[in-house]
Amino acid sequence: MSSIRTLKTFLAVARHGTFAAAGKEIGLTPAAVGLQIRALEESLNCQLFDRSARAAVLNPAGRALVPEIADIVRRYELLGAQAGADGMSGTVVVGALVSALMGAFADALWTVRQRYPRLDVRLFAGLSSDFAMRVERGELDAAIVTQSPRPLSSNLVWTPLYTEPMILIVPRKPHFPLTDDVDAMLADAPFMRFDRNTWTGILVQDVLDALAAQVRDSMELNSVEAIIELVRHGFGVSIVPRLANVDWERDRALRVVQLPAIDVQRRVGLLERARHSRTLFTEAIKEYFSQASRQGKPGRRRSRHAVAPAELSAIVAAFPATRRPVAGKPVRKRGEGQGT
Protein backbone atom coordinates (compact mmCIF):
# COMPACT_ATOMS: atom_id res chain seq x y z
CA MET A 1 0.00 0.00 0.00
CA SER A 2 1.45 3.37 -1.04
CA SER A 3 1.78 6.16 1.51
CA ILE A 4 0.13 9.58 1.30
CA ARG A 5 3.62 10.98 0.71
CA THR A 6 4.00 8.81 -2.39
CA LEU A 7 0.60 9.88 -3.68
CA LYS A 8 1.57 13.54 -3.20
CA THR A 9 4.77 12.85 -5.14
CA PHE A 10 2.72 11.40 -8.01
CA LEU A 11 0.51 14.51 -8.09
CA ALA A 12 3.56 16.79 -8.07
CA VAL A 13 5.04 14.95 -11.07
CA ALA A 14 1.68 15.11 -12.85
CA ARG A 15 1.57 18.90 -12.31
CA HIS A 16 5.15 19.71 -13.29
CA GLY A 17 5.93 17.13 -15.96
CA THR A 18 9.45 16.31 -14.71
CA PHE A 19 10.91 14.47 -11.72
CA ALA A 20 13.34 17.36 -11.13
CA ALA A 21 10.64 20.04 -10.89
CA ALA A 22 8.45 17.83 -8.72
CA GLY A 23 11.39 17.06 -6.44
CA LYS A 24 12.16 20.75 -6.05
CA GLU A 25 8.60 21.35 -4.86
CA ILE A 26 8.48 18.50 -2.32
CA GLY A 27 12.13 18.47 -1.25
CA LEU A 28 13.35 15.25 -2.92
CA THR A 29 16.04 14.47 -5.47
CA PRO A 30 14.88 13.40 -8.95
CA ALA A 31 16.18 9.91 -8.19
CA ALA A 32 14.10 9.72 -5.01
CA VAL A 33 11.04 10.90 -6.92
CA GLY A 34 11.65 8.21 -9.53
CA LEU A 35 11.87 5.53 -6.85
CA GLN A 36 8.57 6.63 -5.33
CA ILE A 37 6.84 6.63 -8.71
CA ARG A 38 8.18 3.16 -9.52
CA ALA A 39 7.02 1.92 -6.10
CA LEU A 40 3.55 3.33 -6.78
CA GLU A 41 3.40 1.64 -10.18
CA GLU A 42 4.46 -1.67 -8.65
CA SER A 43 1.87 -1.29 -5.90
CA LEU A 44 -0.87 -0.64 -8.47
CA ASN A 45 0.58 -3.18 -10.91
CA CYS A 46 0.16 -0.53 -13.59
CA GLN A 47 2.48 1.77 -15.54
CA LEU A 48 1.44 5.41 -15.10
CA PHE A 49 3.90 7.32 -17.29
CA ASP A 50 4.99 7.08 -20.91
CA ARG A 51 8.57 5.88 -20.65
CA SER A 52 9.30 6.71 -24.29
CA ALA A 53 8.90 10.46 -23.65
CA ARG A 54 11.78 12.57 -22.36
CA ALA A 55 9.52 14.31 -19.85
CA ALA A 56 7.28 12.59 -17.30
CA VAL A 57 4.19 12.33 -19.51
CA LEU A 58 1.16 10.62 -18.02
CA ASN A 59 -0.29 7.76 -20.05
CA PRO A 60 -4.09 7.21 -20.16
CA ALA A 61 -3.99 5.09 -16.98
CA GLY A 62 -2.04 7.80 -15.15
CA ARG A 63 -4.35 10.60 -16.31
CA ALA A 64 -7.38 8.62 -15.16
CA LEU A 65 -5.89 8.25 -11.67
CA VAL A 66 -5.09 11.95 -11.10
CA PRO A 67 -8.55 12.99 -9.80
CA GLU A 68 -8.88 9.80 -7.73
CA ILE A 69 -5.48 10.20 -6.07
CA ALA A 70 -6.04 13.94 -5.60
CA ASP A 71 -9.31 13.14 -3.83
CA ILE A 72 -7.58 10.61 -1.54
CA VAL A 73 -4.95 13.20 -0.58
CA ARG A 74 -7.57 15.90 0.00
CA ARG A 75 -9.66 13.58 2.17
CA TYR A 76 -6.61 12.68 4.21
CA GLU A 77 -5.80 16.35 4.74
CA LEU A 78 -9.45 17.04 5.55
CA LEU A 79 -9.19 14.66 8.50
CA GLY A 80 -6.49 16.90 9.95
CA ALA A 81 -8.51 19.99 9.18
CA GLN A 82 -11.59 18.63 10.95
CA ALA A 83 -9.51 17.60 13.95
CA GLY A 84 -7.81 21.00 14.17
CA ALA A 85 -9.06 23.61 16.58
CA ASP A 86 -9.28 26.26 13.87
CA GLY A 87 -11.45 24.13 11.59
CA MET A 88 -9.25 24.41 8.49
CA SER A 89 -5.69 23.28 7.83
CA GLY A 90 -3.64 21.33 5.32
CA THR A 91 -2.97 22.29 1.72
CA VAL A 92 -5.37 23.84 -0.76
CA VAL A 93 -4.29 24.24 -4.40
CA VAL A 94 -5.79 27.27 -6.15
CA GLY A 95 -5.43 28.81 -9.59
CA ALA A 96 -5.83 32.56 -10.00
CA LEU A 97 -5.60 35.15 -12.73
CA VAL A 98 -2.67 37.51 -12.18
CA SER A 99 -5.14 40.38 -12.23
CA ALA A 100 -7.16 38.65 -9.49
CA LEU A 101 -4.03 38.43 -7.33
CA MET A 102 -3.80 42.22 -7.61
CA GLY A 103 -7.50 42.70 -7.01
CA ALA A 104 -10.17 41.87 -4.47
CA PHE A 105 -9.11 38.20 -4.29
CA ALA A 106 -5.91 39.34 -2.59
CA ASP A 107 -8.02 40.82 0.22
CA ALA A 108 -10.08 37.64 0.47
CA LEU A 109 -7.03 35.39 0.57
CA TRP A 110 -5.39 37.56 3.20
CA THR A 111 -8.50 37.43 5.38
CA VAL A 112 -8.87 33.64 5.12
CA ARG A 113 -5.18 33.07 5.83
CA GLN A 114 -5.35 35.25 8.94
CA ARG A 115 -8.39 33.35 10.17
CA TYR A 116 -6.86 29.92 9.48
CA PRO A 117 -3.09 30.17 10.04
CA ARG A 118 -2.59 26.40 9.68
CA LEU A 119 -3.89 26.51 6.12
CA ASP A 120 -1.25 26.24 3.37
CA VAL A 121 -2.42 27.87 0.13
CA ARG A 122 -0.53 26.94 -3.04
CA LEU A 123 -1.22 29.41 -5.84
CA PHE A 124 -0.84 28.89 -9.58
CA ALA A 125 -1.08 31.91 -11.88
CA GLY A 126 -2.47 31.33 -15.36
CA LEU A 127 -5.41 31.64 -17.75
CA SER A 128 -9.09 30.92 -17.12
CA SER A 129 -9.48 28.31 -19.86
CA ASP A 130 -6.47 26.34 -18.59
CA PHE A 131 -7.75 26.48 -15.03
CA ALA A 132 -11.16 25.12 -16.02
CA MET A 133 -9.55 21.95 -17.36
CA ARG A 134 -7.29 21.60 -14.33
CA VAL A 135 -10.14 22.03 -11.85
CA GLU A 136 -12.17 19.42 -13.72
CA ARG A 137 -9.24 16.98 -13.69
CA GLY A 138 -8.78 17.47 -9.95
CA GLU A 139 -5.36 19.12 -10.25
CA LEU A 140 -6.72 22.28 -8.61
CA ASP A 141 -9.18 22.53 -5.74
CA ALA A 142 -10.59 25.77 -7.15
CA ALA A 143 -9.69 28.70 -9.38
CA ILE A 144 -10.50 32.40 -9.66
CA VAL A 145 -11.51 32.83 -13.31
CA THR A 146 -13.58 35.00 -15.59
CA GLN A 147 -17.02 33.82 -16.62
CA SER A 148 -16.80 31.29 -19.42
CA PRO A 149 -18.22 32.40 -22.79
CA ARG A 150 -19.48 28.84 -23.32
CA PRO A 151 -21.29 26.29 -21.10
CA LEU A 152 -19.08 24.56 -18.54
CA SER A 153 -18.93 20.85 -17.82
CA SER A 154 -21.84 19.63 -15.71
CA ASN A 155 -19.55 18.75 -12.79
CA LEU A 156 -18.18 22.31 -12.51
CA VAL A 157 -19.77 25.16 -10.55
CA TRP A 158 -18.91 28.83 -11.12
CA THR A 159 -19.92 31.40 -8.47
CA PRO A 160 -19.68 35.11 -9.42
CA LEU A 161 -17.61 37.20 -6.99
CA TYR A 162 -17.20 40.67 -8.52
CA THR A 163 -17.29 42.54 -11.83
CA GLU A 164 -14.85 44.78 -13.70
CA PRO A 165 -16.11 47.10 -16.47
CA MET A 166 -14.25 47.04 -19.77
CA ILE A 167 -12.52 50.36 -20.48
CA LEU A 168 -10.37 52.02 -23.13
CA ILE A 169 -6.87 52.98 -21.99
CA VAL A 170 -4.61 55.38 -23.90
CA PRO A 171 -1.11 56.75 -23.22
CA ARG A 172 -0.64 60.35 -22.09
CA LYS A 173 2.49 60.59 -24.26
CA PRO A 174 1.85 58.43 -27.34
CA HIS A 175 4.40 57.69 -30.05
CA PHE A 176 1.65 58.25 -32.63
CA PRO A 177 -1.01 60.89 -33.42
CA LEU A 178 -3.93 60.60 -30.99
CA THR A 179 -7.22 62.51 -31.01
CA ASP A 180 -9.84 62.73 -28.25
CA ASP A 181 -12.50 61.01 -30.36
CA VAL A 182 -13.04 57.38 -29.29
CA ASP A 183 -13.94 56.16 -32.78
CA ALA A 184 -10.82 57.77 -34.22
CA MET A 185 -8.65 56.38 -31.43
CA LEU A 186 -9.77 52.84 -32.16
CA ALA A 187 -9.62 53.22 -35.92
CA ASP A 188 -6.23 54.92 -36.23
CA ALA A 189 -4.10 54.07 -33.19
CA PRO A 190 -2.07 50.85 -32.85
CA PHE A 191 -4.29 48.43 -30.91
CA MET A 192 -2.88 46.15 -28.20
CA ARG A 193 -5.26 43.20 -28.25
CA PHE A 194 -5.74 40.65 -25.52
CA ASP A 195 -5.41 37.11 -26.92
CA ARG A 196 -8.70 36.56 -28.74
CA ASN A 197 -8.64 32.84 -27.88
CA THR A 198 -8.96 33.59 -24.15
CA TRP A 199 -12.14 34.35 -22.28
CA THR A 200 -11.13 37.97 -21.64
CA GLY A 201 -10.10 38.29 -25.29
CA ILE A 202 -13.60 37.26 -26.33
CA LEU A 203 -14.98 40.04 -24.09
CA VAL A 204 -12.70 42.57 -25.80
CA GLN A 205 -14.12 41.52 -29.16
CA ASP A 206 -17.65 41.86 -27.74
CA VAL A 207 -16.86 45.50 -26.91
CA LEU A 208 -15.47 46.16 -30.38
CA ASP A 209 -18.54 44.55 -31.95
CA ALA A 210 -20.86 46.66 -29.78
CA LEU A 211 -19.01 49.79 -30.93
CA ALA A 212 -18.92 48.56 -34.53
CA ALA A 213 -15.24 49.46 -34.37
CA GLN A 214 -12.47 48.31 -36.71
CA VAL A 215 -9.02 48.40 -35.14
CA ARG A 216 -5.43 48.19 -36.37
CA ASP A 217 -4.03 45.27 -34.42
CA SER A 218 -0.43 45.95 -33.47
CA MET A 219 0.23 43.23 -30.89
CA GLU A 220 -1.73 40.33 -29.40
CA LEU A 221 -0.80 39.29 -25.86
CA ASN A 222 -2.25 37.06 -23.14
CA SER A 223 -1.41 39.36 -20.23
CA VAL A 224 -3.52 42.35 -19.18
CA GLU A 225 -0.58 43.60 -17.14
CA ALA A 226 1.80 43.54 -20.13
CA ILE A 227 -0.75 45.36 -22.28
CA ILE A 228 -1.14 48.08 -19.66
CA GLU A 229 2.62 48.56 -19.50
CA LEU A 230 2.90 48.83 -23.31
CA VAL A 231 0.13 51.43 -23.37
CA ARG A 232 1.80 53.35 -20.56
CA HIS A 233 4.98 53.53 -22.62
CA GLY A 234 3.10 55.02 -25.56
CA PHE A 235 3.02 52.07 -27.97
CA GLY A 236 -0.73 51.86 -28.50
CA VAL A 237 -4.24 51.84 -27.04
CA SER A 238 -6.24 48.94 -25.67
CA ILE A 239 -9.51 47.75 -24.20
CA VAL A 240 -9.00 46.01 -20.86
CA PRO A 241 -10.99 45.27 -17.69
CA ARG A 242 -10.79 48.01 -15.09
CA LEU A 243 -8.84 45.89 -12.61
CA ALA A 244 -10.09 45.89 -9.05
CA ASN A 245 -7.85 47.63 -6.51
CA VAL A 246 -5.81 49.40 -9.19
CA ASP A 247 -5.67 53.16 -8.62
CA TRP A 248 -5.86 54.38 -12.20
CA GLU A 249 -6.13 58.04 -11.20
CA ARG A 250 -2.58 58.07 -9.80
CA ASP A 251 -0.94 57.02 -13.06
CA ARG A 252 0.77 59.87 -14.89
CA ALA A 253 1.48 57.90 -18.05
CA LEU A 254 -1.94 56.42 -18.74
CA ARG A 255 -5.45 57.78 -19.25
CA VAL A 256 -8.76 55.94 -18.89
CA VAL A 257 -11.42 56.74 -21.49
CA GLN A 258 -15.01 55.72 -20.78
CA LEU A 259 -16.64 53.90 -23.67
CA PRO A 260 -19.79 55.61 -25.00
CA ALA A 261 -23.05 53.80 -24.20
CA ILE A 262 -21.22 50.51 -23.68
CA ASP A 263 -21.61 48.45 -20.52
CA VAL A 264 -19.64 45.24 -20.96
CA GLN A 265 -18.45 43.75 -17.68
CA ARG A 266 -15.82 41.12 -16.98
CA ARG A 267 -17.34 38.89 -14.32
CA VAL A 268 -14.79 37.21 -12.07
CA GLY A 269 -15.80 34.21 -9.99
CA LEU A 270 -14.77 31.05 -8.20
CA LEU A 271 -14.71 27.79 -10.16
CA GLU A 272 -14.88 24.47 -8.33
CA ARG A 273 -16.13 20.94 -8.81
CA ALA A 274 -19.68 20.22 -7.72
CA ARG A 275 -18.29 17.77 -5.16
CA HIS A 276 -14.88 18.14 -3.54
CA SER A 277 -13.30 18.04 -0.10
CA ARG A 278 -12.13 21.67 0.11
CA THR A 279 -15.53 23.29 0.44
CA LEU A 280 -14.56 24.92 3.76
CA PHE A 281 -12.02 27.03 1.87
CA THR A 282 -14.23 27.83 -1.11
CA GLU A 283 -17.15 28.73 1.14
CA ALA A 284 -14.88 31.04 3.15
CA ILE A 285 -13.84 32.85 -0.05
CA LYS A 286 -17.43 33.17 -1.23
CA GLU A 287 -18.56 34.39 2.19
CA TYR A 288 -15.88 37.10 2.13
CA PHE A 289 -17.25 38.48 -1.13
CA SER A 290 -20.84 38.09 0.04
CA GLN A 291 -20.09 40.24 3.09
CA ALA A 292 -18.15 42.76 1.00
CA SER A 293 -21.10 43.00 -1.38
CA ARG A 294 -23.43 43.85 1.50
CA GLN A 295 -21.03 46.58 2.62
CA GLY A 296 -20.29 47.94 -0.86
CA LYS A 297 -19.19 46.70 -4.27
CA PRO A 298 -16.24 44.28 -4.11
CA GLY A 299 -13.80 44.75 -6.91
CA ARG A 300 -14.50 48.47 -7.27
CA ARG A 301 -13.57 49.71 -3.86
CA ARG A 302 -10.25 51.21 -2.90
CA SER A 303 -8.56 48.91 -0.38
CA ARG A 304 -5.31 48.66 1.48
CA HIS A 305 -3.98 46.68 -1.50
CA ALA A 306 -4.69 49.34 -4.14
CA VAL A 307 -1.83 49.97 -6.55
CA ALA A 308 -1.16 52.23 -9.49
CA PRO A 309 -0.84 50.69 -12.98
CA ALA A 310 2.80 51.80 -12.94
CA GLU A 311 3.40 49.34 -10.10
CA LEU A 312 2.09 46.30 -11.99
CA SER A 313 5.54 45.19 -13.13
CA ALA A 314 6.79 44.99 -9.56
CA ILE A 315 3.75 42.95 -8.54
CA VAL A 316 4.20 40.55 -11.45
CA ALA A 317 7.86 40.11 -10.49
CA ALA A 318 6.75 39.18 -6.96
CA PHE A 319 4.81 36.21 -8.37
CA PRO A 320 7.29 34.02 -10.31
CA ALA A 321 4.46 31.86 -11.63
CA THR A 322 2.99 34.77 -13.56
CA ARG A 323 5.92 34.99 -15.93
CA ARG A 324 4.94 31.61 -17.35
CA PRO A 325 1.14 31.72 -17.09
CA VAL A 326 0.53 28.51 -19.01
CA ALA A 327 3.16 26.46 -17.22
CA GLY A 328 1.87 27.62 -13.86
CA LYS A 329 4.85 27.44 -11.51
CA PRO A 330 3.45 27.40 -7.96
CA VAL A 331 3.71 30.26 -5.52
CA ARG A 332 3.51 29.35 -1.85
CA LYS A 333 1.69 31.46 0.69
CA ARG A 334 2.74 30.93 4.29
CA GLY A 335 2.50 33.11 7.35
CA GLU A 336 1.65 36.73 7.87
CA GLY A 337 2.49 39.38 5.31
CA GLN A 338 2.35 36.96 2.38
CA GLY A 339 -1.37 36.77 1.79
CA THR A 340 -1.46 39.29 -1.04
Coordinates of C-alpha atoms in Angstrom, one line a residue:
M1 CA 0.0 0.0 0.0
S2 CA 1.4 3.4 -1.0
S3 CA 1.8 6.2 1.5
I4 CA 0.1 9.6 1.3
R5 CA 3.6 11.0 0.7
T6 CA 4.0 8.8 -2.4
L7 CA 0.6 9.9 -3.7
K8 CA 1.6 13.5 -3.2
T9 CA 4.8 12.9 -5.1
F10 CA 2.7 11.4 -8.0
L11 CA 0.5 14.5 -8.1
A12 CA 3.6 16.8 -8.1
V13 CA 5.0 15.0 -11.1
A14 CA 1.7 15.1 -12.9
R15 CA 1.6 18.9 -12.3
H16 CA 5.2 19.7 -13.3
G17 CA 5.9 17.1 -16.0
T18 CA 9.5 16.3 -14.7
F19 CA 10.9 14.5 -11.7
A20 CA 13.3 17.4 -11.1
A21 CA 10.6 20.0 -10.9
A22 CA 8.4 17.8 -8.7
G23 CA 11.4 17.1 -6.4
K24 CA 12.2 20.8 -6.1
E25 CA 8.6 21.4 -4.9
I26 CA 8.5 18.5 -2.3
G27 CA 12.1 18.5 -1.3
L28 CA 13.3 15.3 -2.9
T29 CA 16.0 14.5 -5.5
P30 CA 14.9 13.4 -9.0
A31 CA 16.2 9.9 -8.2
A32 CA 14.1 9.7 -5.0
V33 CA 11.0 10.9 -6.9
G34 CA 11.7 8.2 -9.5
L35 CA 11.9 5.5 -6.8
Q36 CA 8.6 6.6 -5.3
I37 CA 6.8 6.6 -8.7
R38 CA 8.2 3.2 -9.5
A39 CA 7.0 1.9 -6.1
L40 CA 3.5 3.3 -6.8
E41 CA 3.4 1.6 -10.2
E42 CA 4.5 -1.7 -8.7
S43 CA 1.9 -1.3 -5.9
L44 CA -0.9 -0.6 -8.5
N45 CA 0.6 -3.2 -10.9
C46 CA 0.2 -0.5 -13.6
Q47 CA 2.5 1.8 -15.5
L48 CA 1.4 5.4 -15.1
F49 CA 3.9 7.3 -17.3
D50 CA 5.0 7.1 -20.9
R51 CA 8.6 5.9 -20.6
S52 CA 9.3 6.7 -24.3
A53 CA 8.9 10.5 -23.7
R54 CA 11.8 12.6 -22.4
A55 CA 9.5 14.3 -19.9
A56 CA 7.3 12.6 -17.3
V57 CA 4.2 12.3 -19.5
L58 CA 1.2 10.6 -18.0
N59 CA -0.3 7.8 -20.0
P60 CA -4.1 7.2 -20.2
A61 CA -4.0 5.1 -17.0
G62 CA -2.0 7.8 -15.1
R63 CA -4.4 10.6 -16.3
A64 CA -7.4 8.6 -15.2
L65 CA -5.9 8.3 -11.7
V66 CA -5.1 12.0 -11.1
P67 CA -8.6 13.0 -9.8
E68 CA -8.9 9.8 -7.7
I69 CA -5.5 10.2 -6.1
A70 CA -6.0 13.9 -5.6
D71 CA -9.3 13.1 -3.8
I72 CA -7.6 10.6 -1.5
V73 CA -4.9 13.2 -0.6
R74 CA -7.6 15.9 0.0
R75 CA -9.7 13.6 2.2
Y76 CA -6.6 12.7 4.2
E77 CA -5.8 16.3 4.7
L78 CA -9.4 17.0 5.5
L79 CA -9.2 14.7 8.5
G80 CA -6.5 16.9 10.0
A81 CA -8.5 20.0 9.2
Q82 CA -11.6 18.6 10.9
A83 CA -9.5 17.6 13.9
G84 CA -7.8 21.0 14.2
A85 CA -9.1 23.6 16.6
D86 CA -9.3 26.3 13.9
G87 CA -11.5 24.1 11.6
M88 CA -9.3 24.4 8.5
S89 CA -5.7 23.3 7.8
G90 CA -3.6 21.3 5.3
T91 CA -3.0 22.3 1.7
V92 CA -5.4 23.8 -0.8
V93 CA -4.3 24.2 -4.4
V94 CA -5.8 27.3 -6.2
G95 CA -5.4 28.8 -9.6
A96 CA -5.8 32.6 -10.0
L97 CA -5.6 35.2 -12.7
V98 CA -2.7 37.5 -12.2
S99 CA -5.1 40.4 -12.2
A100 CA -7.2 38.6 -9.5
L101 CA -4.0 38.4 -7.3
M102 CA -3.8 42.2 -7.6
G103 CA -7.5 42.7 -7.0
A104 CA -10.2 41.9 -4.5
F105 CA -9.1 38.2 -4.3
A106 CA -5.9 39.3 -2.6
D107 CA -8.0 40.8 0.2
A108 CA -10.1 37.6 0.5
L109 CA -7.0 35.4 0.6
W110 CA -5.4 37.6 3.2
T111 CA -8.5 37.4 5.4
V112 CA -8.9 33.6 5.1
R113 CA -5.2 33.1 5.8
Q114 CA -5.3 35.3 8.9
R115 CA -8.4 33.4 10.2
Y116 CA -6.9 29.9 9.5
P117 CA -3.1 30.2 10.0
R118 CA -2.6 26.4 9.7
L119 CA -3.9 26.5 6.1
D120 CA -1.2 26.2 3.4
V121 CA -2.4 27.9 0.1
R122 CA -0.5 26.9 -3.0
L123 CA -1.2 29.4 -5.8
F124 CA -0.8 28.9 -9.6
A125 CA -1.1 31.9 -11.9
G126 CA -2.5 31.3 -15.4
L127 CA -5.4 31.6 -17.8
S128 CA -9.1 30.9 -17.1
S129 CA -9.5 28.3 -19.9
D130 CA -6.5 26.3 -18.6
F131 CA -7.7 26.5 -15.0
A132 CA -11.2 25.1 -16.0
M133 CA -9.6 21.9 -17.4
R134 CA -7.3 21.6 -14.3
V135 CA -10.1 22.0 -11.9
E136 CA -12.2 19.4 -13.7
R137 CA -9.2 17.0 -13.7
G138 CA -8.8 17.5 -9.9
E139 CA -5.4 19.1 -10.2
L140 CA -6.7 22.3 -8.6
D141 CA -9.2 22.5 -5.7
A142 CA -10.6 25.8 -7.2
A143 CA -9.7 28.7 -9.4
I144 CA -10.5 32.4 -9.7
V145 CA -11.5 32.8 -13.3
T146 CA -13.6 35.0 -15.6
Q147 CA -17.0 33.8 -16.6
S148 CA -16.8 31.3 -19.4
P149 CA -18.2 32.4 -22.8
R150 CA -19.5 28.8 -23.3
P151 CA -21.3 26.3 -21.1
L152 CA -19.1 24.6 -18.5
S153 CA -18.9 20.9 -17.8
S154 CA -21.8 19.6 -15.7
N155 CA -19.5 18.7 -12.8
L156 CA -18.2 22.3 -12.5
V157 CA -19.8 25.2 -10.6
W158 CA -18.9 28.8 -11.1
T159 CA -19.9 31.4 -8.5
P160 CA -19.7 35.1 -9.4
L161 CA -17.6 37.2 -7.0
Y162 CA -17.2 40.7 -8.5
T163 CA -17.3 42.5 -11.8
E164 CA -14.8 44.8 -13.7
P165 CA -16.1 47.1 -16.5
M166 CA -14.3 47.0 -19.8
I167 CA -12.5 50.4 -20.5
L168 CA -10.4 52.0 -23.1
I169 CA -6.9 53.0 -22.0
V170 CA -4.6 55.4 -23.9
P171 CA -1.1 56.8 -23.2
R172 CA -0.6 60.3 -22.1
K173 CA 2.5 60.6 -24.3
P174 CA 1.8 58.4 -27.3
H175 CA 4.4 57.7 -30.1
F176 CA 1.6 58.3 -32.6
P177 CA -1.0 60.9 -33.4
L178 CA -3.9 60.6 -31.0
T179 CA -7.2 62.5 -31.0
D180 CA -9.8 62.7 -28.3
D181 CA -12.5 61.0 -30.4
V182 CA -13.0 57.4 -29.3
D183 CA -13.9 56.2 -32.8
A184 CA -10.8 57.8 -34.2
M185 CA -8.6 56.4 -31.4
L186 CA -9.8 52.8 -32.2
A187 CA -9.6 53.2 -35.9
D188 CA -6.2 54.9 -36.2
A189 CA -4.1 54.1 -33.2
P190 CA -2.1 50.8 -32.8
F191 CA -4.3 48.4 -30.9
M192 CA -2.9 46.2 -28.2
R193 CA -5.3 43.2 -28.3
F194 CA -5.7 40.7 -25.5
D195 CA -5.4 37.1 -26.9
R196 CA -8.7 36.6 -28.7
N197 CA -8.6 32.8 -27.9
T198 CA -9.0 33.6 -24.2
W199 CA -12.1 34.3 -22.3
T200 CA -11.1 38.0 -21.6
G201 CA -10.1 38.3 -25.3
I202 CA -13.6 37.3 -26.3
L203 CA -15.0 40.0 -24.1
V204 CA -12.7 42.6 -25.8
Q205 CA -14.1 41.5 -29.2
D206 CA -17.6 41.9 -27.7
V207 CA -16.9 45.5 -26.9
L208 CA -15.5 46.2 -30.4
D209 CA -18.5 44.5 -32.0
A210 CA -20.9 46.7 -29.8
L211 CA -19.0 49.8 -30.9
A212 CA -18.9 48.6 -34.5
A213 CA -15.2 49.5 -34.4
Q214 CA -12.5 48.3 -36.7
V215 CA -9.0 48.4 -35.1
R216 CA -5.4 48.2 -36.4
D217 CA -4.0 45.3 -34.4
S218 CA -0.4 46.0 -33.5
M219 CA 0.2 43.2 -30.9
E220 CA -1.7 40.3 -29.4
L221 CA -0.8 39.3 -25.9
N222 CA -2.2 37.1 -23.1
S223 CA -1.4 39.4 -20.2
V224 CA -3.5 42.3 -19.2
E225 CA -0.6 43.6 -17.1
A226 CA 1.8 43.5 -20.1
I227 CA -0.8 45.4 -22.3
I228 CA -1.1 48.1 -19.7
E229 CA 2.6 48.6 -19.5
L230 CA 2.9 48.8 -23.3
V231 CA 0.1 51.4 -23.4
R232 CA 1.8 53.4 -20.6
H233 CA 5.0 53.5 -22.6
G234 CA 3.1 55.0 -25.6
F235 CA 3.0 52.1 -28.0
G236 CA -0.7 51.9 -28.5
V237 CA -4.2 51.8 -27.0
S238 CA -6.2 48.9 -25.7
I239 CA -9.5 47.8 -24.2
V240 CA -9.0 46.0 -20.9
P241 CA -11.0 45.3 -17.7
R242 CA -10.8 48.0 -15.1
L243 CA -8.8 45.9 -12.6
A244 CA -10.1 45.9 -9.0
N245 CA -7.9 47.6 -6.5
V246 CA -5.8 49.4 -9.2
D247 CA -5.7 53.2 -8.6
W248 CA -5.9 54.4 -12.2
E249 CA -6.1 58.0 -11.2
R250 CA -2.6 58.1 -9.8
D251 CA -0.9 57.0 -13.1
R252 CA 0.8 59.9 -14.9
A253 CA 1.5 57.9 -18.1
L254 CA -1.9 56.4 -18.7
R255 CA -5.4 57.8 -19.2
V256 CA -8.8 55.9 -18.9
V257 CA -11.4 56.7 -21.5
Q258 CA -15.0 55.7 -20.8
L259 CA -16.6 53.9 -23.7
P260 CA -19.8 55.6 -25.0
A261 CA -23.0 53.8 -24.2
I262 CA -21.2 50.5 -23.7
D263 CA -21.6 48.5 -20.5
V264 CA -19.6 45.2 -21.0
Q265 CA -18.4 43.7 -17.7
R266 CA -15.8 41.1 -17.0
R267 CA -17.3 38.9 -14.3
V268 CA -14.8 37.2 -12.1
G269 CA -15.8 34.2 -10.0
L270 CA -14.8 31.0 -8.2
L271 CA -14.7 27.8 -10.2
E272 CA -14.9 24.5 -8.3
R273 CA -16.1 20.9 -8.8
A274 CA -19.7 20.2 -7.7
R275 CA -18.3 17.8 -5.2
H276 CA -14.9 18.1 -3.5
S277 CA -13.3 18.0 -0.1
R278 CA -12.1 21.7 0.1
T279 CA -15.5 23.3 0.4
L280 CA -14.6 24.9 3.8
F281 CA -12.0 27.0 1.9
T282 CA -14.2 27.8 -1.1
E283 CA -17.1 28.7 1.1
A284 CA -14.9 31.0 3.1
I285 CA -13.8 32.8 -0.1
K286 CA -17.4 33.2 -1.2
E287 CA -18.6 34.4 2.2
Y288 CA -15.9 37.1 2.1
F289 CA -17.3 38.5 -1.1
S290 CA -20.8 38.1 0.0
Q291 CA -20.1 40.2 3.1
A292 CA -18.2 42.8 1.0
S293 CA -21.1 43.0 -1.4
R294 CA -23.4 43.8 1.5
Q295 CA -21.0 46.6 2.6
G296 CA -20.3 47.9 -0.9
K297 CA -19.2 46.7 -4.3
P298 CA -16.2 44.3 -4.1
G299 CA -13.8 44.7 -6.9
R300 CA -14.5 48.5 -7.3
R301 CA -13.6 49.7 -3.9
R302 CA -10.2 51.2 -2.9
S303 CA -8.6 48.9 -0.4
R304 CA -5.3 48.7 1.5
H305 CA -4.0 46.7 -1.5
A306 CA -4.7 49.3 -4.1
V307 CA -1.8 50.0 -6.6
A308 CA -1.2 52.2 -9.5
P309 CA -0.8 50.7 -13.0
A310 CA 2.8 51.8 -12.9
E311 CA 3.4 49.3 -10.1
L312 CA 2.1 46.3 -12.0
S313 CA 5.5 45.2 -13.1
A314 CA 6.8 45.0 -9.6
I315 CA 3.8 43.0 -8.5
V316 CA 4.2 40.5 -11.5
A317 CA 7.9 40.1 -10.5
A318 CA 6.8 39.2 -7.0
F319 CA 4.8 36.2 -8.4
P320 CA 7.3 34.0 -10.3
A321 CA 4.5 31.9 -11.6
T322 CA 3.0 34.8 -13.6
R323 CA 5.9 35.0 -15.9
R324 CA 4.9 31.6 -17.4
P325 CA 1.1 31.7 -17.1
V326 CA 0.5 28.5 -19.0
A327 CA 3.2 26.5 -17.2
G328 CA 1.9 27.6 -13.9
K329 CA 4.8 27.4 -11.5
P330 CA 3.4 27.4 -8.0
V331 CA 3.7 30.3 -5.5
R332 CA 3.5 29.3 -1.8
K333 CA 1.7 31.5 0.7
R334 CA 2.7 30.9 4.3
G335 CA 2.5 33.1 7.3
E336 CA 1.7 36.7 7.9
G337 CA 2.5 39.4 5.3
Q338 CA 2.4 37.0 2.4
G339 CA -1.4 36.8 1.8
T340 CA -1.5 39.3 -1.0

